CSV table of C-alpha atoms in Angstrom, one decimal:
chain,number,residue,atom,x,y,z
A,1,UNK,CA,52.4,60.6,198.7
A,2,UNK,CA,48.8,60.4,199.9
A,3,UNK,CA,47.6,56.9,201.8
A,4,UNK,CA,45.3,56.0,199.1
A,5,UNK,CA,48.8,56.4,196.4
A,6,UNK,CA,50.6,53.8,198.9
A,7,UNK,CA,47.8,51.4,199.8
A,8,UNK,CA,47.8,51.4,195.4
A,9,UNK,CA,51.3,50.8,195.3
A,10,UNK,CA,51.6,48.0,198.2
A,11,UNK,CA,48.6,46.1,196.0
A,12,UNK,CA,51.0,46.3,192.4
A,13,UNK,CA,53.8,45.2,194.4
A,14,UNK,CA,52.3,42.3,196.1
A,15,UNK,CA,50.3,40.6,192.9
A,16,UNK,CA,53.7,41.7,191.2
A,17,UNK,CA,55.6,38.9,193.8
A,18,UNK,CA,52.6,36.7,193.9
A,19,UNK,CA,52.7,36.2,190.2
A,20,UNK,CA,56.8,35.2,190.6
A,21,UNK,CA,55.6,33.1,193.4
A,22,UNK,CA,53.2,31.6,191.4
A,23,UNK,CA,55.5,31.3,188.4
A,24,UNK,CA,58.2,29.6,190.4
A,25,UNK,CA,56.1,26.7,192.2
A,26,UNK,CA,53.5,25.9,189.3
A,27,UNK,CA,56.5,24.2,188.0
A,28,UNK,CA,57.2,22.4,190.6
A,29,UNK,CA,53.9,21.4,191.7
A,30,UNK,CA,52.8,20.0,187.6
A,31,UNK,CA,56.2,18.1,188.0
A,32,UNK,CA,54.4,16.7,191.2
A,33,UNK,CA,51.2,16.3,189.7
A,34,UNK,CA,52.7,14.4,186.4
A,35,UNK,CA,54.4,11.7,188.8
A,36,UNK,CA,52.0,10.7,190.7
A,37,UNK,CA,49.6,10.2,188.1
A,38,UNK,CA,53.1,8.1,186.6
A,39,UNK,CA,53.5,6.0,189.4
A,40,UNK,CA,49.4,5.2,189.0
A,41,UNK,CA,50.2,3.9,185.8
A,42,UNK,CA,52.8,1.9,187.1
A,43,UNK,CA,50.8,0.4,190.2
A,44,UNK,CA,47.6,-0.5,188.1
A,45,UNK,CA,49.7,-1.9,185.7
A,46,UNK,CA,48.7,-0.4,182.5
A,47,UNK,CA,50.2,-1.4,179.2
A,48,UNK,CA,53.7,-0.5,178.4
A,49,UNK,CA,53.0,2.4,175.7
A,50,UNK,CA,50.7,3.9,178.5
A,51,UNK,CA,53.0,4.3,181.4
A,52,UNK,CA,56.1,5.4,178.6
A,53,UNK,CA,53.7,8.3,177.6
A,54,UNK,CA,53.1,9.0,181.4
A,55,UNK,CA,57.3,8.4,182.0
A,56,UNK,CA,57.6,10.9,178.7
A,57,UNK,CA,55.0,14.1,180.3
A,58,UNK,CA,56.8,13.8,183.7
A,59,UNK,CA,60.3,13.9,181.7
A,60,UNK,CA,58.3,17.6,179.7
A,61,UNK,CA,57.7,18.5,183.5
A,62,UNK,CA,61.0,17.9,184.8
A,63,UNK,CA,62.7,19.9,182.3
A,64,UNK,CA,60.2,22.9,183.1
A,65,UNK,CA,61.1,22.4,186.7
A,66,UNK,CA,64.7,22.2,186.4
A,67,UNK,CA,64.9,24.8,184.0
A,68,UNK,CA,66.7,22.9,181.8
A,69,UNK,CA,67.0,23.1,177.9
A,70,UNK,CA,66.4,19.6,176.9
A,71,UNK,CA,66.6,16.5,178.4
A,72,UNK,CA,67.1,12.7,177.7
A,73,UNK,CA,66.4,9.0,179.0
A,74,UNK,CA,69.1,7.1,177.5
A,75,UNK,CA,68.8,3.2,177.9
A,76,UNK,CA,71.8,0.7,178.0
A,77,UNK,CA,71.7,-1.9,175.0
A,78,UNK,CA,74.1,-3.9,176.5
A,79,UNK,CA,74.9,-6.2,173.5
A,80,UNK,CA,76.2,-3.4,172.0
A,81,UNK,CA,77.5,-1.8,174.5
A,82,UNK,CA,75.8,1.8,173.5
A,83,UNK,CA,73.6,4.3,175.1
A,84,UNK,CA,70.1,4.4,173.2
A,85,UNK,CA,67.8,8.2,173.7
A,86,UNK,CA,64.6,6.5,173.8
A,87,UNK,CA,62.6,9.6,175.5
A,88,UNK,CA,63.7,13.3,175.1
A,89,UNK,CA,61.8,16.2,175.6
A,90,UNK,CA,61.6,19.2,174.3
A,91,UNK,CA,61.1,17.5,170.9
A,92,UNK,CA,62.7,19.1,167.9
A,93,UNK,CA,60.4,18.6,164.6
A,94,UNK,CA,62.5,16.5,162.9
A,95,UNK,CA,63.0,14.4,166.0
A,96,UNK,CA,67.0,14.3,165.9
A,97,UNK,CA,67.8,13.6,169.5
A,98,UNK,CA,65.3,9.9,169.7
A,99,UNK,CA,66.9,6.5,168.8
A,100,UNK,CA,70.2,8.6,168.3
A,101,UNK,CA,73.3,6.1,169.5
A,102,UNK,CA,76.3,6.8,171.9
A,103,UNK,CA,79.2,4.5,173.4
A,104,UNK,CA,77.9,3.3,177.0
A,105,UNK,CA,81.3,4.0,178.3
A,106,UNK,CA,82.1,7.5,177.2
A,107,UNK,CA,80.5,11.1,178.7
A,108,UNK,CA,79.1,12.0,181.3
A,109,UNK,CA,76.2,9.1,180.8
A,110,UNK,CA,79.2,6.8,181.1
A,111,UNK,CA,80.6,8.2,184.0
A,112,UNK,CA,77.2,8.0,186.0
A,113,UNK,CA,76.5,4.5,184.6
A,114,UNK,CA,80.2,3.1,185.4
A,115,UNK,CA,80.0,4.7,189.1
A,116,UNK,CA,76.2,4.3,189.6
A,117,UNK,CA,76.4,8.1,190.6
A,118,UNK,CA,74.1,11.0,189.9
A,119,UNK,CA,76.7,14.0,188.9
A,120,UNK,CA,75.9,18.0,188.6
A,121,UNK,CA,78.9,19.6,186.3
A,122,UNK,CA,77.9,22.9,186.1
A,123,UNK,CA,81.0,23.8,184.2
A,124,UNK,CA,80.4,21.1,181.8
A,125,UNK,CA,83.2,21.6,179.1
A,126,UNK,CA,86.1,22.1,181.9
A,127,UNK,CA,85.3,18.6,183.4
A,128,UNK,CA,87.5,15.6,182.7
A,129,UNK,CA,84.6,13.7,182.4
A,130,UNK,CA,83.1,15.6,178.9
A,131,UNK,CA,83.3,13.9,175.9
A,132,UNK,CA,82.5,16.6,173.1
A,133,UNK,CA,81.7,13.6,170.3
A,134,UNK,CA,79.1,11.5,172.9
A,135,UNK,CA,77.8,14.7,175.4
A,136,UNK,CA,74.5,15.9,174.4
A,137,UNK,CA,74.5,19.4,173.0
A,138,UNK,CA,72.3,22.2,172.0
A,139,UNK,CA,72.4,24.8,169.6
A,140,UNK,CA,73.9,27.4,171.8
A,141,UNK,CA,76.9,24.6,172.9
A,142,UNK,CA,76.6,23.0,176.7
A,143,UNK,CA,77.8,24.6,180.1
A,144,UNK,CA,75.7,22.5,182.6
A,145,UNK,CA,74.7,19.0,182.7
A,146,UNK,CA,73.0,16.8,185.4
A,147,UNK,CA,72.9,13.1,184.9
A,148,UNK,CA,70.9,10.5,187.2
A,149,UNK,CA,71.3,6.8,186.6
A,150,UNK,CA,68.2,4.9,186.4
A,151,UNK,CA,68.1,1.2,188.1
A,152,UNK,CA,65.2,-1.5,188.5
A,153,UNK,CA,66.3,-4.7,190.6
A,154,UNK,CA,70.0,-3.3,191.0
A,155,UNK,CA,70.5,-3.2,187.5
A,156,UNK,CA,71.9,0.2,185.8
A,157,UNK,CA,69.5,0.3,182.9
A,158,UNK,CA,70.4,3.7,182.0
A,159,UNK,CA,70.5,7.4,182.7
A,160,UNK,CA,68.7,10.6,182.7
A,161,UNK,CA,70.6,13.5,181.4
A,162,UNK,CA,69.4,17.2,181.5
A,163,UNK,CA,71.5,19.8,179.7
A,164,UNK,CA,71.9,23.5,180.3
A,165,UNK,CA,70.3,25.0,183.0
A,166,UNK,CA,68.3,28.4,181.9
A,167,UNK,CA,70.0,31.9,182.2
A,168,UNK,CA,73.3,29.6,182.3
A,169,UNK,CA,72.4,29.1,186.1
A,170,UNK,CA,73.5,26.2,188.0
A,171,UNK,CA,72.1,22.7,188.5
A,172,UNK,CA,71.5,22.1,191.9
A,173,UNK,CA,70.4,18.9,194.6
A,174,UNK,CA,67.1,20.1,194.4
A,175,UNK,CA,67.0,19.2,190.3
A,176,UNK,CA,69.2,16.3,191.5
A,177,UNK,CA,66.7,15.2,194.1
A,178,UNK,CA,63.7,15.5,191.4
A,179,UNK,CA,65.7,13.8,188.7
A,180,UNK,CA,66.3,10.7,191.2
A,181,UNK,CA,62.7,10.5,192.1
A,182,UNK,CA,61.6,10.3,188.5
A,183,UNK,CA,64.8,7.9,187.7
A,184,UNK,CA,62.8,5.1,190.9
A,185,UNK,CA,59.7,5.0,189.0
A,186,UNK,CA,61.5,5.0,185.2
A,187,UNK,CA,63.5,2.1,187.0
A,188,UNK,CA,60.4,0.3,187.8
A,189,UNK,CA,59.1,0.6,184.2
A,190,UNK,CA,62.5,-0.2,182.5
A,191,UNK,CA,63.2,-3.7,184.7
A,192,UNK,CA,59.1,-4.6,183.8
A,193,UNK,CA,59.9,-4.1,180.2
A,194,UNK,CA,62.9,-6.0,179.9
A,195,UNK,CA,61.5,-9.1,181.3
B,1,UNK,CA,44.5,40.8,190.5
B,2,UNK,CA,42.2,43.5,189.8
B,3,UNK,CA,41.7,46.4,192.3
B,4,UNK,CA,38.3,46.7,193.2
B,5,UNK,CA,36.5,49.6,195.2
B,6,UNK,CA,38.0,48.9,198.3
B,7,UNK,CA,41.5,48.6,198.1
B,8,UNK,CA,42.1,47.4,202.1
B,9,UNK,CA,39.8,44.7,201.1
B,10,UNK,CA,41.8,43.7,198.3
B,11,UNK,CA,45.3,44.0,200.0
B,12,UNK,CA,44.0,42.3,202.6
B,13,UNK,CA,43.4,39.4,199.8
B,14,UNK,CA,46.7,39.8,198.2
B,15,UNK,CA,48.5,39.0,201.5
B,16,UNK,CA,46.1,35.9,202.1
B,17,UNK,CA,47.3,35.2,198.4
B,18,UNK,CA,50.7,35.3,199.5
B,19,UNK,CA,50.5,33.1,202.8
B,20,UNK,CA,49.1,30.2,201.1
B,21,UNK,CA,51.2,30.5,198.6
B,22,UNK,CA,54.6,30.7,200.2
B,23,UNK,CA,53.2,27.8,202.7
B,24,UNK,CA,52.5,25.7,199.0
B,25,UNK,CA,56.1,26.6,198.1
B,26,UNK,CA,57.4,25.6,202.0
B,27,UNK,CA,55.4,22.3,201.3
B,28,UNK,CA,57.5,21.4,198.2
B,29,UNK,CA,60.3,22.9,199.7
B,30,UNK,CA,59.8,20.2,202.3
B,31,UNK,CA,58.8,17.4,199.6
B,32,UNK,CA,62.1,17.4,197.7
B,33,UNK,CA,64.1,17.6,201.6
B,34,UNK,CA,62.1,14.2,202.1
B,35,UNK,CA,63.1,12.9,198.8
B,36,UNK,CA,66.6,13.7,199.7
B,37,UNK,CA,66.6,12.2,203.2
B,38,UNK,CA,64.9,9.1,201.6
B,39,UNK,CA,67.5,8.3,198.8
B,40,UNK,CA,70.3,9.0,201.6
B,41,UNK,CA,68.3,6.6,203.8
B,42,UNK,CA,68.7,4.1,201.4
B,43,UNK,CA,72.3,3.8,201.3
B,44,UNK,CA,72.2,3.4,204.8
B,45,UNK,CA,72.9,0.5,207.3
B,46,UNK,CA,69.6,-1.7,208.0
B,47,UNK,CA,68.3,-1.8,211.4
B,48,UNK,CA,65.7,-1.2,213.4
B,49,UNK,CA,66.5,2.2,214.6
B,50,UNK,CA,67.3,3.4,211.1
B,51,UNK,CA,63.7,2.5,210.6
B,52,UNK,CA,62.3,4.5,212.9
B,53,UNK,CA,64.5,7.4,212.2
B,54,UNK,CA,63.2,7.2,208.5
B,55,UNK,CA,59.5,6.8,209.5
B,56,UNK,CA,60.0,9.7,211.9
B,57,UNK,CA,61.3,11.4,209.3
B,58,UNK,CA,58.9,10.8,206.6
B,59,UNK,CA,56.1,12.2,209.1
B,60,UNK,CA,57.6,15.4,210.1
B,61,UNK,CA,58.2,16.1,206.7
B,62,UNK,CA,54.8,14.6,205.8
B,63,UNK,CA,53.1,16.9,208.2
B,64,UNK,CA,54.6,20.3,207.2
B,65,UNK,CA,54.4,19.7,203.3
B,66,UNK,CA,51.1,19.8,203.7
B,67,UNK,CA,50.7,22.3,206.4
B,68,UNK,CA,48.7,19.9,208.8
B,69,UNK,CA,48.9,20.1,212.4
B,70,UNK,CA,49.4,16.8,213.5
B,71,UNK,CA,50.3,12.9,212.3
B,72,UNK,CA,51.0,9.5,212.4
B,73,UNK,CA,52.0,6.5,210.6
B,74,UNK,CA,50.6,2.9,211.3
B,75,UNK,CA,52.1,-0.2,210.4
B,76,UNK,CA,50.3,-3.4,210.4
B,77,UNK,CA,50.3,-6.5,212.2
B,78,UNK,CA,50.3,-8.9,209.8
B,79,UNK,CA,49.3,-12.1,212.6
B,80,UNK,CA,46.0,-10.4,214.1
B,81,UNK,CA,45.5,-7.6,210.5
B,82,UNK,CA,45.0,-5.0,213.2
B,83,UNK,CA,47.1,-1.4,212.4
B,84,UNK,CA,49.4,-0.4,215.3
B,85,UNK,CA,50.4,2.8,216.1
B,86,UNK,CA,54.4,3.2,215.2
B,87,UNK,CA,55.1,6.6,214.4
B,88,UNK,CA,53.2,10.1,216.2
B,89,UNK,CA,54.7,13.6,215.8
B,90,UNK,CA,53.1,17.0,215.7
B,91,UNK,CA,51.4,20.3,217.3
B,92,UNK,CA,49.5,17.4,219.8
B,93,UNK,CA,51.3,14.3,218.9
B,94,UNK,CA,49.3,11.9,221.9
B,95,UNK,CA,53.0,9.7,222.6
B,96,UNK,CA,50.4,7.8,224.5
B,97,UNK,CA,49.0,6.3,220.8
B,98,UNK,CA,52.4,4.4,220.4
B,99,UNK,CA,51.6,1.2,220.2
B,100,UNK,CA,48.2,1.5,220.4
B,101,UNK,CA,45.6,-0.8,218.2
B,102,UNK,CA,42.9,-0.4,215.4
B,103,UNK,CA,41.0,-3.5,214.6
B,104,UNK,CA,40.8,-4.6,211.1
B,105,UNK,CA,39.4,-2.2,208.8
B,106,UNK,CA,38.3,0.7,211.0
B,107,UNK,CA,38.8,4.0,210.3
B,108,UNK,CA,40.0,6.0,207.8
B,109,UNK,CA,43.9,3.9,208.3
B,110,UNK,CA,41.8,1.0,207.8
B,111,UNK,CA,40.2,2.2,204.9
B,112,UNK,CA,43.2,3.0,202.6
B,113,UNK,CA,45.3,-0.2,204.1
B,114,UNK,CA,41.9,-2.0,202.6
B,115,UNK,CA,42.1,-0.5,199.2
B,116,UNK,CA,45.8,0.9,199.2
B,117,UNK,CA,44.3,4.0,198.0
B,118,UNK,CA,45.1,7.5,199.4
B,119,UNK,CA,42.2,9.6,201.0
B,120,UNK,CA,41.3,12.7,201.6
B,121,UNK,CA,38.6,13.9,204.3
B,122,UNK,CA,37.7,17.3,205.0
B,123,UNK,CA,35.1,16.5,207.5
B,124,UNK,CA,36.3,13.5,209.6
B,125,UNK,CA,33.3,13.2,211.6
B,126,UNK,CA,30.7,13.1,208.8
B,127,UNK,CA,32.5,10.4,207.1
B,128,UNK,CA,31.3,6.8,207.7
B,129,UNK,CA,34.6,4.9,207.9
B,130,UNK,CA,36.2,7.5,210.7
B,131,UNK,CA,36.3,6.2,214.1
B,132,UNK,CA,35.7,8.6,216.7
B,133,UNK,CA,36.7,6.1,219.6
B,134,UNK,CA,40.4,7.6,219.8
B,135,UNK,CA,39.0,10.8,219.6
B,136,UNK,CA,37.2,10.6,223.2
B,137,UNK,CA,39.4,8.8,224.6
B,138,UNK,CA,42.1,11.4,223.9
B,139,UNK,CA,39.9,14.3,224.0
B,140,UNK,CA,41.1,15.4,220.5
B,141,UNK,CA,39.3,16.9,217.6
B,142,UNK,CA,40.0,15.6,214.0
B,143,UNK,CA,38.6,18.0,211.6
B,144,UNK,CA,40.2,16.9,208.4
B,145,UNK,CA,42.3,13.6,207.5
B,146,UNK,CA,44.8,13.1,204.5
B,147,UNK,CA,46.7,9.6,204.4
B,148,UNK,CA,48.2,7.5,202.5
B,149,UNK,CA,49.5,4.1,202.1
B,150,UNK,CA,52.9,3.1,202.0
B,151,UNK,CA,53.9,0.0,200.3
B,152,UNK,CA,57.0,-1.3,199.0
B,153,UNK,CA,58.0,-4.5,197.0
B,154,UNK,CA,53.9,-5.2,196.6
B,155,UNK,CA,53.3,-5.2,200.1
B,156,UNK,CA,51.6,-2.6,202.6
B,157,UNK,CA,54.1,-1.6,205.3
B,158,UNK,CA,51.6,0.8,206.6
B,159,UNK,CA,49.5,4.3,206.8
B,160,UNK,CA,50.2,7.4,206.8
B,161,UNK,CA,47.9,9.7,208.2
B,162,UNK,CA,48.0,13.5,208.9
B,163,UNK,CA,45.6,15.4,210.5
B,164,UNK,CA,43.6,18.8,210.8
B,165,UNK,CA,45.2,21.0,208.4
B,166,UNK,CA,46.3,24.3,209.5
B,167,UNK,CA,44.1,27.9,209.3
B,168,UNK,CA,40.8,26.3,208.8
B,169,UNK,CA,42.4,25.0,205.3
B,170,UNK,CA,41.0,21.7,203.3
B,171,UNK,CA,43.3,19.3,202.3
B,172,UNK,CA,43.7,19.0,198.6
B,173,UNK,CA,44.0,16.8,195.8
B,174,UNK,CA,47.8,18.4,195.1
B,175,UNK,CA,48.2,17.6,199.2
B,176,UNK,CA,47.0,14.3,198.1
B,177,UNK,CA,49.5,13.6,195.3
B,178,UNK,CA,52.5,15.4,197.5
B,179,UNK,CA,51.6,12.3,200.6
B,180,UNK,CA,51.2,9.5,197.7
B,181,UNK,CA,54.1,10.4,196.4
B,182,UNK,CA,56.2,10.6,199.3
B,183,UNK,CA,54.7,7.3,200.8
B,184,UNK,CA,55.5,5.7,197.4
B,185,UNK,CA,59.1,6.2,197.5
B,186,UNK,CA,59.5,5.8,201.2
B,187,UNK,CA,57.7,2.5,201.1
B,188,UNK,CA,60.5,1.0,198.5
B,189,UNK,CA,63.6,2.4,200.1
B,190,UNK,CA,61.4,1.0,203.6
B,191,UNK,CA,61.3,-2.0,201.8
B,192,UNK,CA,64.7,-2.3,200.9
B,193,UNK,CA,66.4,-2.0,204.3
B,194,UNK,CA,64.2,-4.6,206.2
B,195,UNK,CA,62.1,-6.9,204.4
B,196,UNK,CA,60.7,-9.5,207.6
B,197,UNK,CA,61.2,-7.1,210.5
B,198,UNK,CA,57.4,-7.1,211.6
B,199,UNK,CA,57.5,-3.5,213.3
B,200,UNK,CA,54.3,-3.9,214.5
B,201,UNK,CA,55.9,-5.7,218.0
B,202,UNK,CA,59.0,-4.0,218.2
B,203,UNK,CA,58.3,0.1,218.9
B,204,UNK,CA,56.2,0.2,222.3
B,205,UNK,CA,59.0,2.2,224.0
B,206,UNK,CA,60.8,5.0,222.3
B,207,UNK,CA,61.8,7.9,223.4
B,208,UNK,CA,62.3,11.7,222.2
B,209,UNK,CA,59.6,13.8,221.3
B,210,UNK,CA,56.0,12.5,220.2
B,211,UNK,CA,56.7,9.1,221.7
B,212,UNK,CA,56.0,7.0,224.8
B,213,UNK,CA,57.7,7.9,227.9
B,214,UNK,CA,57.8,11.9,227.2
B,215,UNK,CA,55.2,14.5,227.5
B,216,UNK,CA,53.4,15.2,224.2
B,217,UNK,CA,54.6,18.8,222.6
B,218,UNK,CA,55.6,20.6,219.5
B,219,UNK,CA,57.4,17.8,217.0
């Protein structure tokens, strides 16, 4: 091989990992982006609608991180004791998953709301804790689940559940430690809503 | 990338290419281990020391998610308004700042405690609101600032500033959001373990590395 082939070579190789480099952080780093500019909506105190639509592009950004195939913000009506999805991203046309109703105390949502616990089940259907009739699904059925309680004031006001990692990989504390930073700020929003 | 006429040229690029990006994926790396360290924080006991530990901790991890060299967090006196010196780590952390004083309003810490607005300045000395006094007095050179407030329940707890980012770099607007955001959520879980401690009077004397009483060195 002559030095100019290998110098060739070296340079497809390196843009070849700098892309999947690239690729793997931009992710991150929108997810970032998209909460700060969140938590700016919350501290100048913009109208409600504003700082949801904010609360609803870091939730787009979250799943992109996490590799997860959808995810939801389900919020506790507690006169009825139910579990309402008032954010979920991606959004199917027809908008199926939004205002859709579950039993507070049942799933994993009720699990993480009774306990005030994030929990990871990567092995989603073998847990105790599943509840095929309340547990969010996708077309293609649901293997992993990771679902962060959201609080304002010490109050549980509900949770953020994120379904099925991508390539049927494995949530992890990383996705549990970005979930829990978006759940402070959504928090924040929920307890200034409800007052 | 395309490969132009000179190839050594544009290896030489690519690998640049690489180092800043695997020191952008170190820096989140080292965002979400803050995050983590925070939210544990937070389910921790309240005292003075566990303070520290967490201001510590948010400044090393403040410093090498954004690849700067040096830092320091100042928490404000809320009797005189001056900002005192309660946190240093770094490359050339000064452990001789602890405890130290910056009237009302000057500097670049005075600035964003002013306006509780993060700031980002790549050259310190052309800016009007840096103040060079520390500077001579420490013999130091600040190129390039990036800080932060941190406030918690509505109310500033203090500054956090880093310094002189590494290989000639410029801080940047995603730097920027990285420090906001990590000042943010430190300053409520801050908040939330000790709400009337006024630190400004309590850390003149601590010990370990980047504090008073030990020779300055690597954090």
């Amino acid at each position: 091989m002559s030095a100019a082939g290998g110098v060739d070579e070296e340079i497809l190789a390196l843009s070849v990992r700098n892309e999947q480099i690239r690729s793997q952080i931009s992710g991150l780093r929108e997810f970032v982006d998209s909460l700060q500019r969140l938590v700016e909506a919350l501290d100048q105190s913009r109208e409600d609608d504003v700082v949801m639509s904010a609360l609803d592009e870091s939730l787009a950004h979250a799943v992109l991180a996490t590799g997860a195939a959808v995810a939801v913000l389900l919020v506790l009506d507690e006169d009825s004791s139910e579990l309402v999805t008032v954010l979920a991203r991606p959004l199917h046309e027809d908008g199926q998953l939004l205002w859709r109703r579950s039993p507070a105390a049942s799933g994993f949502a009720g699990w993480a709301l009774r306990q005030r616990q994030p929990l990871i089940a990567n092995d989603a259907r073998s847990d105790e804790r599943f509840d095929a009739n309340v547990d969010l699904q996708t077309a293609t059925g649901v293997h992993s689940v990771l679902v962060v309680p959201v609080s304002g004031r010490s109050r549980t006001l509900g949770v953020f559940q994120f379904v099925n990692k991508s390539d049927h990989g494995m949530f992890d504390e990383d996705d549990q430690t970005l979930v829990a930073l978006m759940s402070r700020f959504a928090g924040e929003l929920m307890h200034r809503m409800s007052r | 990338m395309p490969i132009d006429d000179d190839p050594h040229a544009t290896l030489a690029a690519l690998r640049a290419e690489q180092r800043d990006l695997l020191g952008e994926a170190d820096g989140l790396r080292r965002f979400i281990a803050c995050m983590r360290s925070l939210i544990d924080a937070a389910r921790s006991r309240q005292d003075v020391a566990e303070v520290y530990k967490v201001l510590d901790d948010v400044l090393d991890n403040a410093i090498r998610a954004v690849n700067a060299r040096d830092g320091s967090i100042l928490v404000p006196d809320q009797r005189t308004r001056e900002l005192v010196f309660a946190a240093v780590r770094g490359d050339d952390p000064h452990a001789e700042l602890l405890g130290r004083r910056l009237p009302h309003g000057e500097g670049i810490a005075g600035w964003v405690a002013e306006t509780r607005r993060a700031a980002i300045v790549n050259n310190a000395p052309a800016d009007d609101r840096f103040y060079p006094g520390l500077d001579r007095e420490l013999d130091y050179k600040t190129h390039s600032i990036l800080a932060a407030p941190l406030i918690g329940g509505g109310r500033l707890l203090g500054v956090v500033e880093v310094l002189n980012k590494r290989d000639g770099q410029f801080f940047s607007v995603g730097n920027k959001n990285l420090l906001s955001l990590m000042c943010r959520f430190a300053g409520e879980v801050l908040y939330a373990m000790v709400r009337d401690l006024d630190l400004s009077r309590t850390r003149t004397t601590a010990t370990g590395s980047g504090r008073a009483g030990q020779p300055a060195g690597n954090a």
